[in-house]
Short mmCIF file of C-alpha atoms and ligand atoms in Angstrom, two decimals:
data_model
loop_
_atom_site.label_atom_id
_atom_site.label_comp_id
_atom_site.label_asym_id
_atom_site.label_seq_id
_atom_site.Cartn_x
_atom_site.Cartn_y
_atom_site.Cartn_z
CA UNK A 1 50.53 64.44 -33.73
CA UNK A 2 51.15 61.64 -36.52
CA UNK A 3 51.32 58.16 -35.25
CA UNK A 4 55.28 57.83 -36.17
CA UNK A 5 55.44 59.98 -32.92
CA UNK A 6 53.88 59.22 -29.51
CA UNK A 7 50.34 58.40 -30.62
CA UNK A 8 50.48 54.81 -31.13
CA UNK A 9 47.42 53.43 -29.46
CA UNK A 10 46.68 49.81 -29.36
CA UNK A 11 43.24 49.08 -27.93
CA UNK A 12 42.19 45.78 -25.96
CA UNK A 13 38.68 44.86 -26.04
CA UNK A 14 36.60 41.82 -25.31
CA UNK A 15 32.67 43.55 -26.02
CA UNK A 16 30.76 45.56 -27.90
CA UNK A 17 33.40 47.94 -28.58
CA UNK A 18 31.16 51.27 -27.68
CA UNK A 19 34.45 52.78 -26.21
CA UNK A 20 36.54 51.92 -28.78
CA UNK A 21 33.85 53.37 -31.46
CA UNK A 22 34.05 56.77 -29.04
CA UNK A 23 37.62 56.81 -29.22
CA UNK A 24 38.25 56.38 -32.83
CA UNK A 25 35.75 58.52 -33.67
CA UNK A 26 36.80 61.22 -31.48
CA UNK A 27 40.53 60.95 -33.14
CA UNK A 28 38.91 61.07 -36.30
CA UNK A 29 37.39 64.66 -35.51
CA UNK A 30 40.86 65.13 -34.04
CA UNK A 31 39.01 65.62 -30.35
CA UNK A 32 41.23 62.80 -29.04
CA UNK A 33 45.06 62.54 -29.26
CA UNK A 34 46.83 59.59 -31.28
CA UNK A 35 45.56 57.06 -33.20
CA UNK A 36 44.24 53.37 -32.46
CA UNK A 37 46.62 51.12 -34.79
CA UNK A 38 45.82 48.05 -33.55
CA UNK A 39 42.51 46.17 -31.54
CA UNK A 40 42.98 42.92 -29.88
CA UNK A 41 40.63 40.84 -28.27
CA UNK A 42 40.61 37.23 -25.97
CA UNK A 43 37.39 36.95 -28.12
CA UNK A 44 36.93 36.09 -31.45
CA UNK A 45 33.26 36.87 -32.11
CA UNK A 46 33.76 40.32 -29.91
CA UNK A 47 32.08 43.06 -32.03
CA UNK A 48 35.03 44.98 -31.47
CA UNK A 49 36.92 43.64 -33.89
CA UNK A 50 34.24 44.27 -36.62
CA UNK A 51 34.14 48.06 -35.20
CA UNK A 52 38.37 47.77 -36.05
CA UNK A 53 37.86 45.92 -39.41
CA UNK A 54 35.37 48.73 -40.80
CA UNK A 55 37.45 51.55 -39.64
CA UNK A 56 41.00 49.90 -41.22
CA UNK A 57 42.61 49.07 -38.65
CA UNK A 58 44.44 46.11 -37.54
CA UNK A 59 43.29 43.05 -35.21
CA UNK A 60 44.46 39.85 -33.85
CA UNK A 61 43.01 37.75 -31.22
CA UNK A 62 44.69 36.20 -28.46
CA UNK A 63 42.65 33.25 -27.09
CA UNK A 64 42.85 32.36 -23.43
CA UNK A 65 41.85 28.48 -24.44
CA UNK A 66 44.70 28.22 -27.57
CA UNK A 67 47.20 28.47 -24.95
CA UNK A 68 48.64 25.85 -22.04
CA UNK A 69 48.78 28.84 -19.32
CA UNK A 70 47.97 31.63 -18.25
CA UNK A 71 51.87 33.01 -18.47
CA UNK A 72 51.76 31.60 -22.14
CA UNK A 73 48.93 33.39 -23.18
CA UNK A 74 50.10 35.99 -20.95
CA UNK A 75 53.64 36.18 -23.06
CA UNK A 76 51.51 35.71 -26.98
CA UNK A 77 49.84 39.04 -25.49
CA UNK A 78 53.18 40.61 -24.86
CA UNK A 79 54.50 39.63 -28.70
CA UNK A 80 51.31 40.65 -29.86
CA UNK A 81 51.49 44.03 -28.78
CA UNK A 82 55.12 45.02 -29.50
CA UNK A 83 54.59 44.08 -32.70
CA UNK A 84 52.12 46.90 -33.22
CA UNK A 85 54.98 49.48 -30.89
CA UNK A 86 52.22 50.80 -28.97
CA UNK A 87 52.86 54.05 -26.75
CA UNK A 88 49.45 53.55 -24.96
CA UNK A 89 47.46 50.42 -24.08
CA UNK A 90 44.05 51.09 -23.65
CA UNK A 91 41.67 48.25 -21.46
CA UNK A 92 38.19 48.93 -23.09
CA UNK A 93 35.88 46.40 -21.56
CA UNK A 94 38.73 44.06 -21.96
CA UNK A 95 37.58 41.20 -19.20
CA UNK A 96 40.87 39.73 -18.56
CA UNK A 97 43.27 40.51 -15.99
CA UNK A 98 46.69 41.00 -17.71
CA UNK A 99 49.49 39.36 -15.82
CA UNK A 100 52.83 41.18 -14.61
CA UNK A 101 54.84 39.92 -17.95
CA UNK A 102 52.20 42.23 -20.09
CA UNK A 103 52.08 44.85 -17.03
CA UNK A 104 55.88 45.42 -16.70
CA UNK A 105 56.45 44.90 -20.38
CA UNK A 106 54.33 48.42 -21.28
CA UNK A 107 53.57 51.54 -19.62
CA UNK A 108 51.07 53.02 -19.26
CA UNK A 109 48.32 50.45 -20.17
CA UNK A 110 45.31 52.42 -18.54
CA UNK A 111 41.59 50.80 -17.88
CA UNK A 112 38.18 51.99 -18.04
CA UNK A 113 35.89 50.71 -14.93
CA UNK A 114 31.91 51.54 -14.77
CA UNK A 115 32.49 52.37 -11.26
CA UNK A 116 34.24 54.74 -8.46
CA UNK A 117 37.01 52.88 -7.80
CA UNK A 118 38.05 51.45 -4.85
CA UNK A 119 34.22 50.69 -4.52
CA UNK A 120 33.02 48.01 -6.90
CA UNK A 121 36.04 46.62 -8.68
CA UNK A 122 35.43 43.25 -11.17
CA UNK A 123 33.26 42.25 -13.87
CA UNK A 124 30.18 43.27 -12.14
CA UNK A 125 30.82 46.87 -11.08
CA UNK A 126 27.15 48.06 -12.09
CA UNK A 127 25.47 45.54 -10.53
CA UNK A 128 26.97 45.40 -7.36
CA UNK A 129 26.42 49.16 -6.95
CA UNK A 130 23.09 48.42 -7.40
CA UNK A 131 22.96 46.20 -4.63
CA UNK A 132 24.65 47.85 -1.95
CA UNK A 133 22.04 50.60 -2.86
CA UNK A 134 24.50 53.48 -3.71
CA UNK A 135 22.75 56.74 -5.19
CA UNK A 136 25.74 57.71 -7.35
CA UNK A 137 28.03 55.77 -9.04
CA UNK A 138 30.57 56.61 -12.31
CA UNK A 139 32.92 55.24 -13.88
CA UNK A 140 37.25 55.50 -13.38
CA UNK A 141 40.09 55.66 -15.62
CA UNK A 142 43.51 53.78 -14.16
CA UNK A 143 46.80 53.04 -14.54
CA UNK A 144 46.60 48.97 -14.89
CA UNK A 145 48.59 46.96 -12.40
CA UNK A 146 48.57 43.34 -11.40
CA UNK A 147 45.64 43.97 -9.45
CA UNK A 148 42.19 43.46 -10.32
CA UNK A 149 40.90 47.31 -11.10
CA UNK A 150 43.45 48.29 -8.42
CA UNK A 151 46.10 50.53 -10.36
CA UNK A 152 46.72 54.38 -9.47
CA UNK A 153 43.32 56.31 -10.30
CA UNK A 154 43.72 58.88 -13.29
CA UNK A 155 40.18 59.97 -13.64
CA UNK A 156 36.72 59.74 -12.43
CA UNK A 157 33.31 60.67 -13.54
CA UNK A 158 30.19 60.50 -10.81
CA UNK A 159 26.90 59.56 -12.31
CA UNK A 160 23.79 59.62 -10.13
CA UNK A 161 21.47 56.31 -9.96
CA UNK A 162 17.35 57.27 -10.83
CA UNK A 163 15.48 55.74 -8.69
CA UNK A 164 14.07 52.11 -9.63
CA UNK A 165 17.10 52.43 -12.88
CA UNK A 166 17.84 48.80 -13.93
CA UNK A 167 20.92 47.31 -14.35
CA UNK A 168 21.14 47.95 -18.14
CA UNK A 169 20.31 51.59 -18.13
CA UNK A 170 22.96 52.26 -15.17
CA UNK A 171 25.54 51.00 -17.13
CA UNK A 172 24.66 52.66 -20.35
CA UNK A 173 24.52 55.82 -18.55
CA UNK A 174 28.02 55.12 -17.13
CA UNK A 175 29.35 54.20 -20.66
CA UNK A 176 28.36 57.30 -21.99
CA UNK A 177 30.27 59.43 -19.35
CA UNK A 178 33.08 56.55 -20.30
CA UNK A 179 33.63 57.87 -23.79
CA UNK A 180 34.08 61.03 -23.10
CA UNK A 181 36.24 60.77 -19.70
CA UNK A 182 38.63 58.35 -21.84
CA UNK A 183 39.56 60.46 -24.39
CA UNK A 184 40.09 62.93 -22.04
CA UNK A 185 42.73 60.91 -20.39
CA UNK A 186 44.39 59.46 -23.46
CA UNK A 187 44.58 63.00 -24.99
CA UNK A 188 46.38 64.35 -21.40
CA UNK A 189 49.14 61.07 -21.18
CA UNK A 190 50.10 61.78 -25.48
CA UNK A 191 50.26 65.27 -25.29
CA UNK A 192 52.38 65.18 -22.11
CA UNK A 193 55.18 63.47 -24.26
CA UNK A 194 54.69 65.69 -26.88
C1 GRF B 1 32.60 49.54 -20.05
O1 GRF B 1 31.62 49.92 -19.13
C2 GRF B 1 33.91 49.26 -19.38
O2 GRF B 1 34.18 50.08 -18.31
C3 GRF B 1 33.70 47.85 -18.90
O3 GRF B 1 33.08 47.22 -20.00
C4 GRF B 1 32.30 48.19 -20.69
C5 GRF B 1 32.70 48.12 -22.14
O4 GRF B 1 31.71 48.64 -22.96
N1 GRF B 1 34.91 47.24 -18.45
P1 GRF B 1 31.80 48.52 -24.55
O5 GRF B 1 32.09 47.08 -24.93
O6 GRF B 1 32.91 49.43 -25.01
O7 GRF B 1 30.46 48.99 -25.03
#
């Protein structure tokens, strides 16, 4: 697949970037389908964008704060990505919720989650499992809607919790089942419109 056909991935990220680094290292190797031509973050100091710079590939931030409203900086998101003609949006620890203009303006945009959705949506998936005392946990792959971590479930990966495991090593256990279970799930939705 070549990314003048269906393999235009554009990834949103607000973190680290561990995910993205999995995915674009994975297409490298050609384990994953399609190829990550643009990263855009709400953040300007998030580390994935340095992860995007060193690998080529293009980046633009779209700031929350630069804008008047939400539905503006909701609409500079939309303009953003069309200008890179994605065929896949891909939420990698991207912590904003995307309103309906970006939602209905692209499909699919799917979303990583360190948890097994329904349980444990929001920003603090890992911890809140942690407090309710679950033994296993994981991580889901969804199609985004309006919702907060609510869109149609793709994929899910369990991962048990060790005894005593703190908050830190629970989630880096998660993200490692992540990396895999997302290019999984991006290599399925491009080769299905192959
Ligand atoms: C992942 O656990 C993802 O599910 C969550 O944020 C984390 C991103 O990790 N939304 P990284 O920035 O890719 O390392």
């Amino acid at each position: 697949m070549t990314t003048s056909s269906r393999g235009r991935v554009a990834v949103l990220a607000s973190g680290t970037g561990s995910i993205l680094g999995a995915i674009l290292a994975a297409q490298a190797s050609g384990v994953c389908a399609g190829s990550v031509v643009a990263v855009i973050s709400d953040r300007p100091d998030a580390p994935a964008l340095d992860r995007a710079r060193a690998a080529g590939i293009a980046t633009a931030v779209v700031r929350l704060a630069d804008f008047e409203s939400r539905d503006a900086w909701n609409d500079a998101m939309v303009q953003t990505l069309r200008a890179f003609k994605p065929d896949l949006i891909v939420l990698a620890g991207f912590m904003k919720v995307l309103g309906p203009q970006v939602v209905s303006a692209f499909a699919p945009i799917i979303n990583t989650h360190p948890s097994l959705l329904p349980a444990f949506p929001g920003a603090h998936a890992v911890r809140d499992a942690l407090a309710h005392g679950v033994k296993v946990t994981g991580c889901t792959v969804h199609l985004v809607d309006e919702g907060l971590d609510t869109g149609p479930i793709l994929a899910q990966r369990a991962v048990p919790i060790p005894h005593g495991a703190s908050e830190e090593d629970v989630h880096e256990q998660i993200k490692v089942v992540e990396r895999t279970l997302i290019c999984e799930v991006i290599s399925n939705l491009l080769c299905t419109w192959r």
